[in-house]
mmCIF file of C-alpha atoms and ligand atoms in Angstrom:
data_model
loop_
_atom_site.group_PDB
_atom_site.id
_atom_site.type_symbol
_atom_site.label_atom_id
_atom_site.label_comp_id
_atom_site.label_asym_id
_atom_site.label_seq_id
_atom_site.Cartn_x
_atom_site.Cartn_y
_atom_site.Cartn_z
ATOM 1 C CA MET A 1 -59.425 33.209 5.616
ATOM 2 C CA LYS A 2 -56.373 32.971 7.840
ATOM 3 C CA ILE A 3 -54.531 36.266 8.177
ATOM 4 C CA LEU A 4 -51.247 36.998 9.909
ATOM 5 C CA VAL A 5 -50.430 40.514 11.108
ATOM 6 C CA THR A 6 -46.872 41.236 12.249
ATOM 7 C CA GLY A 7 -46.154 44.192 14.497
ATOM 8 C CA ALA A 8 -49.650 43.607 15.882
ATOM 9 C CA ALA A 9 -48.998 45.149 19.296
ATOM 10 C CA GLY A 10 -47.583 48.253 17.665
ATOM 11 C CA PHE A 11 -49.409 51.427 16.758
ATOM 12 C CA MET A 12 -50.558 50.791 13.194
ATOM 13 C CA GLY A 13 -50.613 46.978 13.413
ATOM 14 C CA SER A 14 -53.065 47.007 16.328
ATOM 15 C CA TYR A 15 -55.604 48.972 14.275
ATOM 16 C CA VAL A 16 -55.187 46.535 11.393
ATOM 17 C CA VAL A 17 -55.984 43.614 13.709
ATOM 18 C CA ASP A 18 -59.048 45.399 15.123
ATOM 19 C CA SER A 19 -60.407 46.087 11.636
ATOM 20 C CA LEU A 20 -59.838 42.523 10.466
ATOM 21 C CA ILE A 21 -61.574 41.115 13.550
ATOM 22 C CA ALA A 22 -64.461 43.553 13.020
ATOM 23 C CA ARG A 23 -64.956 42.167 9.507
ATOM 24 C CA GLY A 24 -65.986 38.902 11.143
ATOM 25 C CA ASP A 25 -65.002 36.750 8.180
ATOM 26 C CA CYS A 26 -61.407 35.845 9.010
ATOM 27 C CA GLU A 27 -59.216 34.238 11.630
ATOM 28 C CA VAL A 28 -56.572 36.712 12.730
ATOM 29 C CA PHE A 29 -53.150 35.637 13.957
ATOM 30 C CA ALA A 30 -50.975 38.336 15.450
ATOM 31 C CA VAL A 31 -47.282 38.485 16.357
ATOM 32 C CA ASP A 32 -45.051 41.043 17.978
ATOM 33 C CA ASP A 33 -41.955 40.851 20.166
ATOM 34 C CA LEU A 34 -43.151 43.853 22.218
ATOM 35 C CA SER A 35 -39.881 45.699 21.585
ATOM 36 C CA GLY A 36 -41.861 48.758 20.482
ATOM 37 C CA GLY A 37 -45.434 47.614 21.012
ATOM 38 C CA PHE A 38 -47.622 47.172 24.069
ATOM 39 C CA GLU A 39 -49.719 44.344 25.486
ATOM 40 C CA ARG A 40 -52.589 46.788 25.935
ATOM 41 C CA ASN A 41 -52.782 47.139 22.130
ATOM 42 C CA ILE A 42 -53.318 43.412 21.533
ATOM 43 C CA ASN A 43 -56.842 42.531 20.486
ATOM 44 C CA PRO A 44 -57.978 39.641 22.743
ATOM 45 C CA GLU A 45 -59.954 38.131 19.871
ATOM 46 C CA SER A 46 -56.780 37.619 17.852
ATOM 47 C CA HIS A 47 -54.499 34.606 18.269
ATOM 48 C CA PHE A 48 -51.499 36.460 19.637
ATOM 49 C CA GLU A 49 -48.011 35.043 19.954
ATOM 50 C CA LYS A 50 -45.085 36.948 21.401
ATOM 51 C CA LEU A 51 -42.390 36.242 18.860
ATOM 52 C CA ASP A 52 -39.203 37.891 17.671
ATOM 53 C CA LEU A 53 -39.236 37.446 13.903
ATOM 54 C CA ARG A 54 -35.449 37.494 13.925
ATOM 55 C CA ASP A 55 -35.719 33.990 15.404
ATOM 56 C CA ARG A 56 -35.818 32.113 12.118
ATOM 57 C CA GLU A 57 -36.769 28.700 13.477
ATOM 58 C CA LYS A 58 -39.603 29.919 15.710
ATOM 59 C CA THR A 59 -40.923 32.109 12.924
ATOM 60 C CA ARG A 60 -40.837 29.199 10.468
ATOM 61 C CA ALA A 61 -42.673 27.000 12.993
ATOM 62 C CA LEU A 62 -45.396 29.599 13.570
ATOM 63 C CA ILE A 63 -45.962 30.117 9.849
ATOM 64 C CA GLU A 64 -46.076 26.361 9.284
ATOM 65 C CA LYS A 65 -48.755 26.105 11.991
ATOM 66 C CA VAL A 66 -50.837 29.073 10.829
ATOM 67 C CA LYS A 67 -50.389 28.808 7.044
ATOM 68 C CA PRO A 68 -51.562 32.396 6.447
ATOM 69 C CA GLU A 69 -53.194 33.179 3.126
ATOM 70 C CA LEU A 70 -52.871 36.902 3.701
ATOM 71 C CA LEU A 71 -49.954 38.609 5.463
ATOM 72 C CA TYR A 72 -49.890 42.220 6.673
ATOM 73 C CA HIS A 73 -46.273 42.877 7.505
ATOM 74 C CA LEU A 74 -45.760 45.835 9.829
ATOM 75 C CA ALA A 75 -43.085 44.647 12.277
ATOM 76 C CA ALA A 76 -40.046 46.896 12.074
ATOM 77 C CA ASP A 77 -37.440 48.988 13.738
ATOM 78 C CA ALA A 78 -39.083 52.062 12.264
ATOM 79 C CA SER A 79 -36.723 54.647 13.685
ATOM 80 C CA GLU A 80 -35.555 56.348 10.511
ATOM 81 C CA GLY A 81 -33.398 59.053 12.104
ATOM 82 C CA ARG A 82 -31.712 56.564 14.430
ATOM 83 C CA SER A 83 -31.008 54.004 11.697
ATOM 84 C CA GLN A 84 -27.670 55.630 10.800
ATOM 85 C CA PHE A 85 -26.600 54.798 14.356
ATOM 86 C CA THR A 86 -28.325 51.387 14.613
ATOM 87 C CA PRO A 87 -27.859 49.943 11.092
ATOM 88 C CA VAL A 88 -27.697 46.331 12.265
ATOM 89 C CA SER A 89 -31.004 46.611 14.077
ATOM 90 C CA ALA A 90 -32.608 48.254 11.022
ATOM 91 C CA THR A 91 -31.309 45.488 8.747
ATOM 92 C CA GLU A 92 -32.219 42.591 11.033
ATOM 93 C CA ARG A 93 -35.608 43.839 12.193
ATOM 94 C CA ASN A 94 -36.653 45.107 8.771
ATOM 95 C CA PHE A 95 -35.132 43.141 5.890
ATOM 96 C CA LEU A 96 -34.024 39.929 7.602
ATOM 97 C CA ALA A 97 -37.119 39.483 9.793
ATOM 98 C CA TYR A 98 -39.262 40.042 6.692
ATOM 99 C CA MET A 99 -37.425 37.343 4.741
ATOM 100 C CA TYR A 100 -37.761 34.965 7.708
ATOM 101 C CA THR A 101 -41.518 35.599 7.602
ATOM 102 C CA LEU A 102 -42.132 35.765 3.872
ATOM 103 C CA VAL A 103 -40.166 32.690 2.787
ATOM 104 C CA PRO A 104 -42.042 30.116 4.918
ATOM 105 C CA ALA A 105 -45.299 31.942 4.151
ATOM 106 C CA ILE A 106 -44.686 31.432 0.425
ATOM 107 C CA GLN A 107 -43.911 27.765 1.089
ATOM 108 C CA HIS A 108 -47.180 27.357 2.992
ATOM 109 C CA GLY A 109 -49.666 28.860 0.571
ATOM 110 C CA LEU A 110 -49.445 32.650 0.913
ATOM 111 C CA LYS A 111 -51.821 34.335 -1.528
ATOM 112 C CA ARG A 112 -51.110 38.008 -0.824
ATOM 113 C CA VAL A 113 -48.733 40.133 1.209
ATOM 114 C CA ILE A 114 -49.355 43.752 2.177
ATOM 115 C CA LEU A 115 -45.962 45.255 2.806
ATOM 116 C CA THR A 116 -45.673 48.390 4.903
ATOM 117 C CA SER A 117 -42.897 50.280 3.217
ATOM 118 C CA SER A 118 -42.198 53.962 3.718
ATOM 119 C CA MET A 119 -41.820 57.321 2.039
ATOM 120 C CA SER A 120 -38.160 57.110 3.065
ATOM 121 C CA VAL A 121 -37.487 55.118 -0.129
ATOM 122 C CA TYR A 122 -37.718 58.403 -2.083
ATOM 123 C CA GLY A 123 -34.822 59.935 -0.160
ATOM 124 C CA ALA A 124 -34.134 63.503 -1.214
ATOM 125 C CA GLY A 125 -35.961 63.270 -4.556
ATOM 126 C CA SER A 126 -37.981 66.215 -5.815
ATOM 127 C CA VAL A 127 -41.271 66.711 -4.018
ATOM 128 C CA PRO A 128 -44.036 65.761 -4.197
ATOM 129 C CA PHE A 129 -42.844 62.161 -4.480
ATOM 130 C CA SER A 130 -44.841 59.979 -6.846
ATOM 131 C CA GLU A 131 -44.824 56.203 -7.122
ATOM 132 C CA ASP A 132 -43.163 56.183 -10.554
ATOM 133 C CA MET A 133 -39.976 57.759 -9.135
ATOM 134 C CA LYS A 134 -37.012 55.444 -8.742
ATOM 135 C CA PRO A 135 -36.154 54.768 -5.088
ATOM 136 C CA ALA A 136 -33.076 56.672 -3.929
ATOM 137 C CA PRO A 137 -32.999 56.286 -0.147
ATOM 138 C CA GLU A 138 -30.788 58.586 1.883
ATOM 139 C CA ASP A 139 -30.743 56.561 5.080
ATOM 140 C CA ILE A 140 -30.384 53.005 6.353
ATOM 141 C CA TYR A 141 -34.070 52.682 7.195
ATOM 142 C CA GLY A 142 -34.981 53.712 3.648
ATOM 143 C CA ILE A 143 -32.430 51.269 2.264
ATOM 144 C CA SER A 144 -33.964 48.432 4.284
ATOM 145 C CA LYS A 145 -37.466 49.324 3.100
ATOM 146 C CA THR A 146 -36.283 49.592 -0.522
ATOM 147 C CA ALA A 147 -34.675 46.147 -0.233
ATOM 148 C CA MET A 148 -37.910 44.738 1.212
ATOM 149 C CA GLU A 149 -39.895 46.199 -1.684
ATOM 150 C CA GLU A 150 -37.493 44.905 -4.318
ATOM 151 C CA ALA A 151 -37.319 41.425 -2.759
ATOM 152 C CA THR A 152 -41.136 41.281 -2.644
ATOM 153 C CA MET A 153 -41.413 42.095 -6.339
ATOM 154 C CA VAL A 154 -38.746 39.581 -7.390
ATOM 155 C CA LEU A 155 -40.114 36.754 -5.217
ATOM 156 C CA SER A 156 -43.665 37.462 -6.400
ATOM 157 C CA LYS A 157 -42.538 37.265 -10.027
ATOM 158 C CA VAL A 158 -40.867 33.897 -9.423
ATOM 159 C CA HIS A 159 -43.251 32.310 -6.920
ATOM 160 C CA GLY A 160 -46.553 33.768 -7.983
ATOM 161 C CA PHE A 161 -48.096 35.339 -4.838
ATOM 162 C CA GLU A 162 -49.792 38.743 -4.969
ATOM 163 C CA TYR A 163 -48.432 41.837 -3.275
ATOM 164 C CA VAL A 164 -49.399 45.398 -2.469
ATOM 165 C CA ILE A 165 -46.673 47.784 -1.337
ATOM 166 C CA VAL A 166 -47.929 50.696 0.733
ATOM 167 C CA ARG A 167 -45.812 53.751 1.461
ATOM 168 C CA PRO A 168 -47.301 55.567 4.478
ATOM 169 C CA HIS A 169 -46.008 58.863 5.774
ATOM 170 C CA ASN A 170 -45.921 60.174 9.316
ATOM 171 C CA VAL A 171 -48.932 58.309 10.629
ATOM 172 C CA TYR A 172 -49.995 59.458 14.089
ATOM 173 C CA GLY A 173 -52.797 59.052 16.599
ATOM 174 C CA PRO A 174 -53.830 57.296 19.808
ATOM 175 C CA ARG A 175 -51.821 54.156 20.743
ATOM 176 C CA GLN A 176 -48.600 55.527 19.265
ATOM 177 C CA ASN A 177 -45.558 54.915 21.446
ATOM 178 C CA LEU A 178 -45.133 58.182 23.384
ATOM 179 C CA SER A 179 -41.971 57.110 25.174
ATOM 180 C CA ASP A 180 -39.709 56.669 22.140
ATOM 181 C CA PRO A 181 -37.224 59.579 22.043
ATOM 182 C CA TYR A 182 -35.999 58.608 18.557
ATOM 183 C CA ARG A 183 -39.174 58.777 16.457
ATOM 184 C CA ASN A 184 -42.817 59.901 16.215
ATOM 185 C CA VAL A 185 -42.382 63.673 16.254
ATOM 186 C CA ILE A 186 -45.950 64.417 17.331
ATOM 187 C CA GLY A 187 -45.752 61.896 20.169
ATOM 188 C CA ILE A 188 -42.410 63.323 21.312
ATOM 189 C CA PHE A 189 -43.737 66.903 21.322
ATOM 190 C CA ILE A 190 -46.852 65.886 23.276
ATOM 191 C CA ASN A 191 -44.976 63.740 25.791
ATOM 192 C CA CYS A 192 -42.483 66.549 26.414
ATOM 193 C CA LEU A 193 -45.395 68.849 27.257
ATOM 194 C CA LEU A 194 -46.923 66.176 29.491
ATOM 195 C CA ASN A 195 -43.574 66.160 31.296
ATOM 196 C CA ASP A 196 -43.605 69.986 31.425
ATOM 197 C CA LYS A 197 -40.464 70.105 29.288
ATOM 198 C CA ASN A 198 -39.804 72.138 26.181
ATOM 199 C CA PHE A 199 -39.232 70.126 23.017
ATOM 200 C CA TYR A 200 -36.461 70.257 20.437
ATOM 201 C CA ILE A 201 -36.770 70.941 16.712
ATOM 202 C CA TYR A 202 -34.071 69.578 14.435
ATOM 203 C CA GLY A 203 -32.852 72.236 11.979
ATOM 204 C CA ASP A 204 -34.672 75.517 11.359
ATOM 205 C CA GLY A 205 -38.038 73.754 11.489
ATOM 206 C CA ASN A 206 -38.903 74.730 7.927
ATOM 207 C CA GLN A 207 -38.657 71.146 6.682
ATOM 208 C CA ASN A 208 -41.934 70.027 5.101
ATOM 209 C CA ARG A 209 -43.829 66.895 6.010
ATOM 210 C CA ALA A 210 -47.318 65.480 5.512
ATOM 211 C CA PHE A 211 -48.967 63.892 8.542
ATOM 212 C CA THR A 212 -51.571 61.136 8.381
ATOM 213 C CA TYR A 213 -54.145 60.615 11.108
ATOM 214 C CA ILE A 214 -54.547 56.886 11.770
ATOM 215 C CA ASP A 215 -58.275 56.835 10.856
ATOM 216 C CA ASP A 216 -57.428 58.246 7.423
ATOM 217 C CA PHE A 217 -54.868 55.483 6.890
ATOM 218 C CA ASN A 218 -56.087 52.264 8.422
ATOM 219 C CA PRO A 219 -59.291 51.493 6.438
ATOM 220 C CA HIS A 220 -57.486 51.996 3.113
ATOM 221 C CA PHE A 221 -54.509 49.958 4.242
ATOM 222 C CA VAL A 222 -56.721 47.071 5.370
ATOM 223 C CA ALA A 223 -58.653 47.261 2.072
ATOM 224 C CA CYS A 224 -55.422 46.446 0.242
ATOM 225 C CA GLY A 225 -55.803 42.863 1.443
ATOM 226 C CA PHE A 226 -59.127 42.402 -0.312
ATOM 227 C CA ALA A 227 -59.374 44.713 -3.340
ATOM 228 C CA ASP A 228 -58.563 43.369 -6.814
ATOM 229 C CA ASN A 229 -57.424 46.647 -8.361
ATOM 230 C CA VAL A 230 -54.410 47.102 -6.074
ATOM 231 C CA VAL A 231 -52.560 43.849 -6.784
ATOM 232 C CA GLY A 232 -48.954 44.447 -7.819
ATOM 233 C CA GLU A 233 -49.210 48.166 -7.031
ATOM 234 C CA ILE A 234 -47.046 50.530 -5.007
ATOM 235 C CA ILE A 235 -49.231 53.143 -3.316
ATOM 236 C CA ASN A 236 -48.422 56.312 -1.372
ATOM 237 C CA LEU A 237 -51.051 56.429 1.362
ATOM 238 C CA GLY A 238 -51.623 59.702 3.150
ATOM 239 C CA PRO A 239 -52.488 63.363 2.645
ATOM 240 C CA SER A 240 -50.740 65.582 0.140
ATOM 241 C CA GLU A 241 -51.069 68.713 2.338
ATOM 242 C CA GLU A 242 -47.663 69.528 3.751
ATOM 243 C CA HIS A 243 -46.780 71.386 6.967
ATOM 244 C CA THR A 244 -43.502 72.628 8.346
ATOM 245 C CA ILE A 245 -42.280 71.307 11.679
ATOM 246 C CA ASN A 246 -42.583 74.873 13.017
ATOM 247 C CA GLU A 247 -46.283 74.876 12.053
ATOM 248 C CA LEU A 248 -46.680 71.488 13.695
ATOM 249 C CA ALA A 249 -45.053 72.779 16.889
ATOM 250 C CA LYS A 250 -47.544 75.690 17.010
ATOM 251 C CA ILE A 251 -50.476 73.336 16.416
ATOM 252 C CA VAL A 252 -49.348 70.998 19.213
ATOM 253 C CA LEU A 253 -48.773 73.854 21.660
ATOM 254 C CA SER A 254 -52.057 75.621 20.901
ATOM 255 C CA ASN A 255 -54.072 72.412 21.188
ATOM 256 C CA PHE A 256 -52.279 71.294 24.351
ATOM 257 C CA TYR A 257 -52.884 74.678 25.974
ATOM 258 C CA SER A 258 -56.289 75.345 24.438
ATOM 259 C CA ASP A 259 -56.897 78.246 26.872
ATOM 260 C CA GLY A 260 -54.056 80.108 25.110
ATOM 261 C CA ASN A 261 -51.824 80.226 28.209
ATOM 262 C CA ILE A 262 -48.662 78.589 26.888
ATOM 263 C CA PRO A 263 -46.023 78.641 29.671
ATOM 264 C CA ALA A 264 -43.035 80.773 28.656
ATOM 265 C CA HIS A 265 -40.506 78.036 29.475
ATOM 266 C CA LEU A 266 -42.002 75.722 26.861
ATOM 267 C CA VAL A 267 -40.651 77.590 23.832
ATOM 268 C CA PRO A 268 -39.209 74.961 21.397
ATOM 269 C CA LYS A 269 -35.408 74.905 21.039
ATOM 270 C CA HIS A 270 -33.650 74.397 17.716
ATOM 271 C CA VAL A 271 -30.738 71.950 17.358
ATOM 272 C CA PRO A 272 -28.848 70.818 14.205
ATOM 273 C CA LEU A 273 -30.568 68.538 11.689
ATOM 274 C CA ARG A 274 -29.989 64.830 12.268
ATOM 275 C CA PRO A 275 -27.505 63.276 9.812
ATOM 276 C CA GLN A 276 -29.177 62.349 6.486
ATOM 277 C CA GLU A 277 -32.455 64.020 7.446
ATOM 278 C CA VAL A 278 -34.359 64.913 4.298
ATOM 279 C CA VAL A 279 -35.698 68.466 4.310
ATOM 280 C CA GLU A 280 -38.601 68.166 1.875
ATOM 281 C CA ALA A 281 -40.638 64.969 2.170
ATOM 282 C CA TYR A 282 -44.238 64.695 1.023
ATOM 283 C CA CYS A 283 -46.062 62.713 -1.643
ATOM 284 C CA THR A 284 -48.731 62.777 -4.277
ATOM 285 C CA ASN A 285 -51.770 60.669 -3.424
ATOM 286 C CA ASP A 286 -53.559 60.542 -6.790
ATOM 287 C CA LYS A 287 -53.057 56.798 -7.019
ATOM 288 C CA ALA A 288 -54.481 56.150 -3.535
ATOM 289 C CA LYS A 289 -57.480 58.336 -4.425
ATOM 290 C CA LYS A 290 -58.042 56.462 -7.677
ATOM 291 C CA LEU A 291 -57.486 52.904 -6.458
ATOM 292 C CA LEU A 292 -58.628 53.094 -2.832
ATOM 293 C CA GLY A 293 -60.927 56.116 -2.747
ATOM 294 C CA TYR A 294 -58.494 57.812 -0.365
ATOM 295 C CA LYS A 295 -59.724 61.035 1.202
ATOM 296 C CA THR A 296 -58.178 63.140 3.949
ATOM 297 C CA SER A 297 -60.924 63.632 6.520
ATOM 298 C CA THR A 298 -58.918 64.759 9.547
ATOM 299 C CA THR A 299 -57.078 68.076 9.547
ATOM 300 C CA LEU A 300 -53.725 68.139 11.328
ATOM 301 C CA SER A 301 -55.180 70.345 14.055
ATOM 302 C CA LEU A 302 -58.126 68.013 14.687
ATOM 303 C CA GLY A 303 -55.927 64.887 14.632
ATOM 304 C CA VAL A 304 -53.428 66.451 17.029
ATOM 305 C CA ALA A 305 -56.276 67.475 19.360
ATOM 306 C CA LYS A 306 -57.555 63.890 19.384
ATOM 307 C CA MET A 307 -54.087 62.527 20.057
ATOM 308 C CA ILE A 308 -53.524 65.015 22.868
ATOM 309 C CA ALA A 309 -56.825 64.000 24.497
ATOM 310 C CA TRP A 310 -55.708 60.372 24.425
ATOM 311 C CA ALA A 311 -52.170 61.162 25.612
ATOM 312 C CA LYS A 312 -53.509 63.198 28.536
ATOM 313 C CA SER A 313 -55.644 60.198 29.522
ATOM 314 C CA MET A 314 -52.475 58.038 29.470
ATOM 315 C CA GLY A 315 -50.472 60.551 31.515
ATOM 316 C CA SER A 316 -46.831 61.541 31.110
ATOM 317 C CA GLN A 317 -44.471 58.755 29.992
ATOM 318 C CA LYS A 318 -40.794 58.383 30.767
ATOM 319 C CA PHE A 319 -38.730 58.498 27.567
ATOM 320 C CA LYS A 320 -36.916 55.197 27.032
ATOM 321 C CA TYR A 321 -33.479 55.347 25.435
ATOM 322 C CA LEU A 322 -31.852 52.180 24.055
ATOM 323 C CA GLU A 323 -30.658 50.139 27.018
ATOM 324 C CA ASN A 324 -27.413 49.164 25.299
ATOM 325 C CA GLY A 325 -26.915 52.525 23.631
ATOM 326 C CA LEU A 326 -26.415 53.169 19.927
ATOM 327 C CA GLU A 327 -24.536 50.647 17.777
ATOM 328 C CA LEU A 328 -22.448 53.530 16.438
ATOM 329 C CA ASP A 329 -22.120 55.907 19.333
ATOM 330 C CA SER A 330 -20.277 58.518 17.310
ATOM 331 C CA PRO A 331 -19.850 62.286 17.662
ATOM 332 C CA GLN A 332 -22.358 62.631 14.803
ATOM 333 C CA ALA A 333 -25.203 61.358 16.998
ATOM 334 C CA PRO A 334 -27.622 64.147 17.974
ATOM 335 C CA GLU A 335 -26.934 65.759 21.355
ATOM 336 C CA THR A 336 -30.607 65.241 22.203
ATOM 337 C CA TRP A 337 -29.888 61.499 22.401
ATOM 338 C CA LYS A 338 -26.317 61.602 23.730
ATOM 339 C CA GLN A 339 -27.293 63.874 26.606
ATOM 340 C CA GLN A 340 -30.806 62.416 26.846
ATOM 341 C CA LEU A 341 -32.274 65.909 26.574
ATOM 342 C CA ILE A 342 -35.693 64.774 25.348
HETATM 343 N N1 NAD B 401 -45.829 55.465 11.817
HETATM 344 C C1 NAD B 401 -45.370 55.976 10.685
HETATM 345 O O1 NAD B 401 -45.384 57.174 10.509
HETATM 346 C C2 NAD B 401 -44.841 55.092 9.583
HETATM 347 C C3 NAD B 401 -44.504 55.685 8.374
HETATM 348 C C4 NAD B 401 -44.018 54.882 7.351
HETATM 349 C C5 NAD B 401 -43.898 53.533 7.541
HETATM 350 N N2 NAD B 401 -44.235 52.975 8.730
HETATM 351 C C6 NAD B 401 -44.092 51.532 8.889
HETATM 352 O O2 NAD B 401 -45.296 51.015 9.405
HETATM 353 C C7 NAD B 401 -45.024 49.914 10.247
HETATM 354 C C8 NAD B 401 -45.669 50.111 11.604
HETATM 355 O O3 NAD B 401 -45.139 51.287 12.188
HETATM 356 P P1 NAD B 401 -45.661 51.834 13.589
HETATM 357 O O4 NAD B 401 -45.567 53.301 13.524
HETATM 358 O O5 NAD B 401 -46.949 51.206 13.929
HETATM 359 O O6 NAD B 401 -44.493 51.348 14.548
HETATM 360 P P2 NAD B 401 -44.536 50.520 15.901
HETATM 361 O O7 NAD B 401 -43.153 50.537 16.441
HETATM 362 O O8 NAD B 401 -45.627 50.989 16.768
HETATM 363 O O9 NAD B 401 -44.876 49.059 15.390
HETATM 364 C C9 NAD B 401 -43.898 48.137 14.960
HETATM 365 C C10 NAD B 401 -44.044 46.889 15.810
HETATM 366 O O10 NAD B 401 -43.098 45.913 15.361
HETATM 367 C C11 NAD B 401 -42.657 45.187 16.505
HETATM 368 N N3 NAD B 401 -41.387 44.548 16.170
HETATM 369 C C12 NAD B 401 -40.200 45.141 15.922
HETATM 370 N N4 NAD B 401 -39.268 44.223 15.652
HETATM 371 C C13 NAD B 401 -39.876 43.005 15.741
HETATM 372 C C14 NAD B 401 -39.439 41.671 15.593
HETATM 373 N N5 NAD B 401 -38.155 41.397 15.304
HETATM 374 N N6 NAD B 401 -40.318 40.673 15.765
HETATM 375 C C15 NAD B 401 -41.627 40.939 16.075
HETATM 376 N N7 NAD B 401 -42.099 42.191 16.228
HETATM 377 C C16 NAD B 401 -41.237 43.215 16.063
HETATM 378 C C17 NAD B 401 -42.551 46.227 17.595
HETATM 379 O O11 NAD B 401 -42.621 45.656 18.895
HETATM 380 C C18 NAD B 401 -43.748 47.127 17.304
HETATM 381 O O12 NAD B 401 -44.880 46.762 18.059
HETATM 382 C C19 NAD B 401 -43.516 49.771 10.282
HETATM 383 O O13 NAD B 401 -43.146 48.809 9.321
HETATM 384 C C20 NAD B 401 -43.009 51.131 9.873
HETATM 385 O O14 NAD B 401 -41.756 51.055 9.271
HETATM 386 C C21 NAD B 401 -44.702 53.735 9.766
#
């Protein structure tokens, strides 16, 4: 089977490619424009092409050449908090790039798409979010993911391909981009410590989140391409155990300084919540348990320890702010970005 993975040099996409190659029964094509991914993540046994999916003609040509039967779509501008300040990027890299990929894929024999959506589609609904709740996104990223979900369902109904929509939440682990100051809270905290800097917590830190270690996510996500019982389903994929950001901060600090000697200057600082940031955001996972046999095997403390070990082996990274700045560089943008405090 020919499989195309987009976002293949990114964090989650690179694990998908590795797992598909390890199966040994498929030919894996991989694309990424390296805007957020890294060459080091690219599996050499995949057929990799550096491609910006916003380039409609080149994307069409690649799909025509590959004719993928199965598509794992992960490419995205996944910066939820920044999306209010970069709405064009979120729309182009998420919704538009997906349409540029999906449409020729349908024309060339696509059998199934696995769409990486997000918990952001639930917005500020009542927690825990369950799949039967109507999407009510609070931010531009969530709007783009909702549109991608809806378009998938409509096009599937009309054109007959299968789909599985997966809603991950706060996936973390080795290979995650440590140098992005806009997203990946665990990576930001760790990279700040690697740089001997204190980190910032938006709001009072009592907002609740569930965090998913990559090894608890990836096998179930990959299985969505092959299992029969998940076709046409929307699935929350991740743990149901929630933690506050303050708890997370303590876990990161205590694992980073496992001898207990946390330097006094590394006390986290609190700054205002980012605009549209949802305070309570975690999901049920009954459906993932039932359909995919989901099980949380890695506690947050263990997963953070593993990520810290990897990050220490990588060394401190310089945070990379957008070269051309925000699309909407307004007073509402967090000071952490405006003053490049992270
Ligand atoms: N990590 C999480 O916690 C999380 C949670 C929910 C949903 N998701 C979704 O999962 C997917 C993967 O996320 P990730 O955390 O691995 O992020 P990531 O940034 O590591 O991976 C995304 C990849 O997409 C690539 N990309 C972006 N725009 C592109 C374009 N126009 N053409 C080609 N490639 C492009 C980037 O270079 C990057 O390698 C995304 O769709 C994201 O929205 C992630």
